[in-house]
Amino acid sequence: AAFPEAQYDLAQTYEDVNFLGVNNLSYNPHKCVYWYTKAAERDFPAAYNNLAGFYETGVGVTQNIRKALELYKNAGELGDPSGKKNYKIMLKQIKEGKYKLDEP
């Protein structure tokens, strides 16, 4: 049995700054991507949003703007307010030419 909330929480433990705003000595973007992916596969909304950020920046994973946009969209559709906001921001950035969807 998989528990997306637990997978999400585990991913959080590997973020660069913890919830107290302190630099995390266990920072590991690859583990963040791994566990956010697991939680997103179970439709955990915030996991989609956080995973999208890694694909947008190309940290811990190959940058993929199209995938980031898709993940933000999924987050928003599942009710994650940050995902909804980030999706709109990214659409605007694509329109303004900051990002191109045909980038690898």
XYZ file of N, CA and C in Angstrom:
312
model
N 0.849 -1.199 0.000
C 0.000 0.000 0.000
C 0.881 1.245 0.000
N 0.471 2.200 -0.792
C 1.239 3.443 -0.871
C 0.417 4.565 -0.246
N 1.072 5.413 0.464
C 0.415 6.538 1.105
C 0.999 7.821 0.548
N 0.282 8.454 -0.407
C 0.842 9.627 -1.078
C 1.250 10.744 -0.134
N 0.502 10.907 0.954
C 0.850 11.971 1.900
C 2.206 11.691 2.554
N 2.447 10.428 2.872
C 3.732 10.039 3.469
C 4.860 10.214 2.456
N 4.584 9.867 1.196
C 5.591 10.033 0.143
C 5.912 11.519 -0.038
N 4.865 12.330 -0.004
C 5.039 13.780 -0.124
C 5.869 14.310 1.046
N 5.514 13.879 2.258
C 6.250 14.320 3.453
C 7.709 13.896 3.390
N 7.964 12.706 2.872
C 9.327 12.216 2.731
C 10.102 13.097 1.745
N 9.468 13.440 0.626
C 10.097 14.331 -0.354
C 10.459 15.657 0.312
N 9.552 16.150 1.152
C 9.787 17.417 1.852
C 11.044 17.377 2.710
N 11.355 16.208 3.255
C 12.535 16.102 4.125
C 13.827 16.287 3.343
N 13.759 16.174 2.010
C 14.952 16.340 1.181
C 15.016 17.695 0.481
N 14.060 18.589 0.757
C 14.091 19.919 0.143
C 15.288 20.710 0.664
N 15.703 21.755 -0.094
C 16.917 22.491 0.285
C 16.749 23.321 1.549
N 15.527 23.783 1.798
C 15.246 24.547 3.025
C 14.059 23.885 3.692
N 14.176 23.588 4.974
C 13.064 22.905 5.637
C 11.959 23.894 6.001
N 10.887 23.385 6.597
C 9.720 24.225 6.880
C 10.013 25.328 7.901
N 11.113 25.235 8.599
C 11.507 26.294 9.538
C 12.376 27.342 8.843
N 12.652 27.129 7.551
C 13.467 28.072 6.798
C 14.959 27.878 7.021
N 15.327 26.716 7.551
C 16.732 26.414 7.833
C 17.302 25.583 6.687
N 18.532 25.870 6.268
C 19.157 25.052 5.222
C 19.213 23.602 5.686
N 18.807 22.720 4.790
C 18.689 21.308 5.117
C 19.967 20.562 4.730
N 20.597 19.935 5.698
C 21.822 19.177 5.435
C 21.538 17.908 4.632
N 20.283 17.463 4.621
C 19.894 16.268 3.870
C 19.385 16.613 2.471
N 19.607 17.846 2.038
C 19.113 18.283 0.729
C 19.519 17.313 -0.369
N 18.535 16.814 -1.105
C 18.799 15.883 -2.195
C 17.697 16.028 -3.244
N 17.940 16.842 -4.294
C 16.896 17.075 -5.287
C 16.437 15.806 -6.005
N 17.350 14.843 -6.178
C 16.966 13.589 -6.843
C 15.942 12.822 -6.007
N 16.132 12.825 -4.693
C 15.176 12.148 -3.811
C 13.856 12.917 -3.760
N 13.916 14.242 -3.820
C 12.687 15.048 -3.877
C 11.879 14.645 -5.106
N 12.552 14.621 -6.257
C 11.884 14.274 -7.511
C 11.291 12.864 -7.423
N 12.068 11.943 -6.891
C 11.604 10.556 -6.774
C 10.317 10.464 -5.952
N 10.345 11.049 -4.754
C 9.191 10.912 -3.862
C 8.012 11.780 -4.284
N 8.265 12.959 -4.840
C 7.147 13.759 -5.366
C 6.485 13.036 -6.533
N 7.297 12.349 -7.359
C 6.739 11.582 -8.480
C 5.836 10.477 -7.950
N 6.305 9.768 -6.934
C 5.506 8.691 -6.325
C 4.167 9.237 -5.808
N 4.220 10.361 -5.110
C 2.991 10.941 -4.551
C 2.083 11.478 -5.662
N 2.682 12.047 -6.708
C 1.896 12.568 -7.832
C 1.203 11.433 -8.577
N 1.871 10.290 -8.667
C 1.254 9.125 -9.317
C -0.014 8.693 -8.591
N -0.141 9.090 -7.347
C -1.344 8.805 -6.550
C -2.248 10.043 -6.478
N -1.999 10.984 -7.377
C -2.816 12.207 -7.482
C -2.825 13.066 -6.220
N -1.662 13.212 -5.600
C -1.535 14.113 -4.447
C -1.237 15.505 -5.018
N -2.205 16.461 -4.921
C -2.104 17.738 -5.638
C -0.814 18.525 -5.419
N -0.397 18.705 -4.176
C 0.795 19.512 -3.888
C 2.057 18.863 -4.447
N 2.047 17.539 -4.575
C 3.210 16.838 -5.135
C 3.399 17.219 -6.600
N 2.288 17.330 -7.337
C 2.364 17.770 -8.734
C 3.011 19.146 -8.823
N 2.562 20.056 -7.971
C 3.089 21.418 -7.991
C 4.587 21.442 -7.691
N 5.002 20.751 -6.639
C 6.411 20.773 -6.244
C 7.293 20.078 -7.283
N 6.782 18.995 -7.848
C 7.512 18.273 -8.885
C 7.699 19.173 -10.113
N 6.667 19.913 -10.451
C 6.727 20.832 -11.597
C 7.870 21.824 -11.442
N 8.093 22.297 -10.213
C 9.172 23.246 -9.949
C 10.542 22.684 -10.306
N 10.734 21.386 -10.052
C 12.001 20.750 -10.398
C 12.158 20.647 -11.916
N 11.069 20.310 -12.602
C 11.137 20.233 -14.071
C 11.301 21.616 -14.687
N 10.728 22.622 -14.048
C 10.854 23.993 -14.558
C 12.297 24.485 -14.449
N 12.944 24.211 -13.319
C 14.292 24.719 -13.085
C 15.381 23.769 -13.591
N 15.030 22.500 -13.763
C 16.019 21.529 -14.189
C 16.962 21.117 -13.074
N 16.480 21.210 -11.837
C 17.283 20.782 -10.685
C 16.875 19.356 -10.318
N 17.850 18.453 -10.280
C 17.563 17.068 -9.900
C 16.948 16.240 -11.007
N 16.710 16.887 -12.152
C 16.036 16.235 -13.270
C 16.328 17.071 -14.516
N 16.228 16.478 -15.703
C 16.432 17.247 -16.933
C 15.298 18.255 -17.082
N 15.653 19.504 -17.372
C 14.623 20.542 -17.517
C 13.651 20.156 -18.628
N 12.359 20.282 -18.331
C 11.323 19.950 -19.301
C 10.144 20.889 -19.065
N 10.098 21.954 -19.855
C 9.081 22.993 -19.673
C 7.682 22.455 -19.950
N 7.557 21.650 -20.991
C 6.247 21.078 -21.326
C 5.721 20.219 -20.165
N 6.604 19.413 -19.587
C 6.207 18.557 -18.461
C 5.879 19.399 -17.227
N 6.672 20.439 -16.978
C 6.403 21.329 -15.843
C 5.017 21.952 -15.978
N 4.706 22.428 -17.177
C 3.403 23.055 -17.424
C 2.271 22.060 -17.173
N 2.454 20.854 -17.662
C 1.464 19.785 -17.495
C 1.265 19.453 -16.009
N 2.370 19.397 -15.259
C 2.293 19.084 -13.831
C 1.609 20.203 -13.044
N 1.932 21.463 -13.376
C 1.245 22.594 -12.723
C -0.257 22.530 -13.009
N -0.584 22.201 -14.271
C -1.991 22.105 -14.673
C -2.703 21.028 -13.856
N -2.067 19.852 -13.733
C -2.639 18.753 -12.940
C -2.859 19.182 -11.494
N -1.871 19.858 -10.929
C -1.971 20.324 -9.535
C -3.182 21.242 -9.387
N -3.305 22.190 -10.309
C -4.421 23.135 -10.269
C -5.768 22.450 -10.416
N -5.836 21.512 -11.342
C -7.099 20.790 -11.578
C -7.490 19.943 -10.381
N -6.500 19.507 -9.603
C -6.790 18.716 -8.399
C -7.026 19.609 -7.182
N -7.009 20.925 -7.407
C -7.366 21.851 -6.331
C -6.213 22.458 -5.568
N -4.980 22.310 -6.061
C -3.844 22.925 -5.369
C -3.733 24.385 -5.803
N -3.925 25.349 -4.863
C -3.909 26.770 -5.235
C -2.576 27.230 -5.822
N -1.462 26.722 -5.299
C -0.152 27.101 -5.830
C 0.005 26.602 -7.260
N -0.463 25.387 -7.503
C -0.385 24.811 -8.836
C -1.165 25.639 -9.843
N -2.355 26.056 -9.437
C -3.215 26.881 -10.294
C -2.510 28.194 -10.635
N -1.932 28.808 -9.614
C -1.224 30.086 -9.788
C 0.018 29.911 -10.657
N 0.805 28.886 -10.365
C 2.040 28.644 -11.114
C 1.767 28.311 -12.577
N 0.655 27.611 -12.831
C 0.264 27.284 -14.207
C 0.015 28.574 -14.992
N -0.733 29.497 -14.381
C -1.025 30.783 -15.036
C 0.253 31.585 -15.277
N 1.133 31.595 -14.282
C 2.411 32.315 -14.401
C 3.230 31.734 -15.552
N 3.306 30.405 -15.616
C 4.111 29.775 -16.653
C 3.527 30.011 -18.048
N 2.213 29.966 -18.162
C 1.579 30.266 -19.457
C 1.959 31.668 -19.918
N 1.935 32.606 -18.973
C 2.294 33.994 -19.270
C 3.762 34.075 -19.700
N 4.637 33.360 -18.996
C 6.070 33.367 -19.314
C 6.328 32.762 -20.700
N 5.566 31.751 -21.060
C 5.704 31.135 -22.386
C 5.279 32.154 -23.446
N 4.169 32.830 -23.176
C 3.657 33.844 -24.097
C 4.669 34.981 -24.271
N 5.336 35.336 -23.173
C 6.325 36.430 -23.200
C 7.676 35.974 -23.755
N 7.814 34.673 -24.011
C 9.044 34.157 -24.611
C 10.128 33.749 -23.631
N 9.809 33.729 -22.320
C 10.814 33.296 -21.339
C 11.108 31.809 -21.540
N 10.064 31.058 -21.833
C 10.203 29.624 -22.060
C 9.660 29.281 -23.443
N 10.239 28.257 -24.049
C 9.716 27.723 -25.292
C 9.297 26.291 -25.049
N 8.126 25.927 -25.541
C 7.625 24.568 -25.322
C 8.375 23.534 -26.136
N 9.108 23.958 -27.149
C 9.827 22.970 -27.946
C 11.226 22.686 -27.425
N 11.556 23.277 -26.273
C 12.850 22.968 -25.649
C 12.799 21.525 -25.147
N 13.934 20.828 -25.155
C 13.922 19.417 -24.697
C 13.518 19.302 -23.240
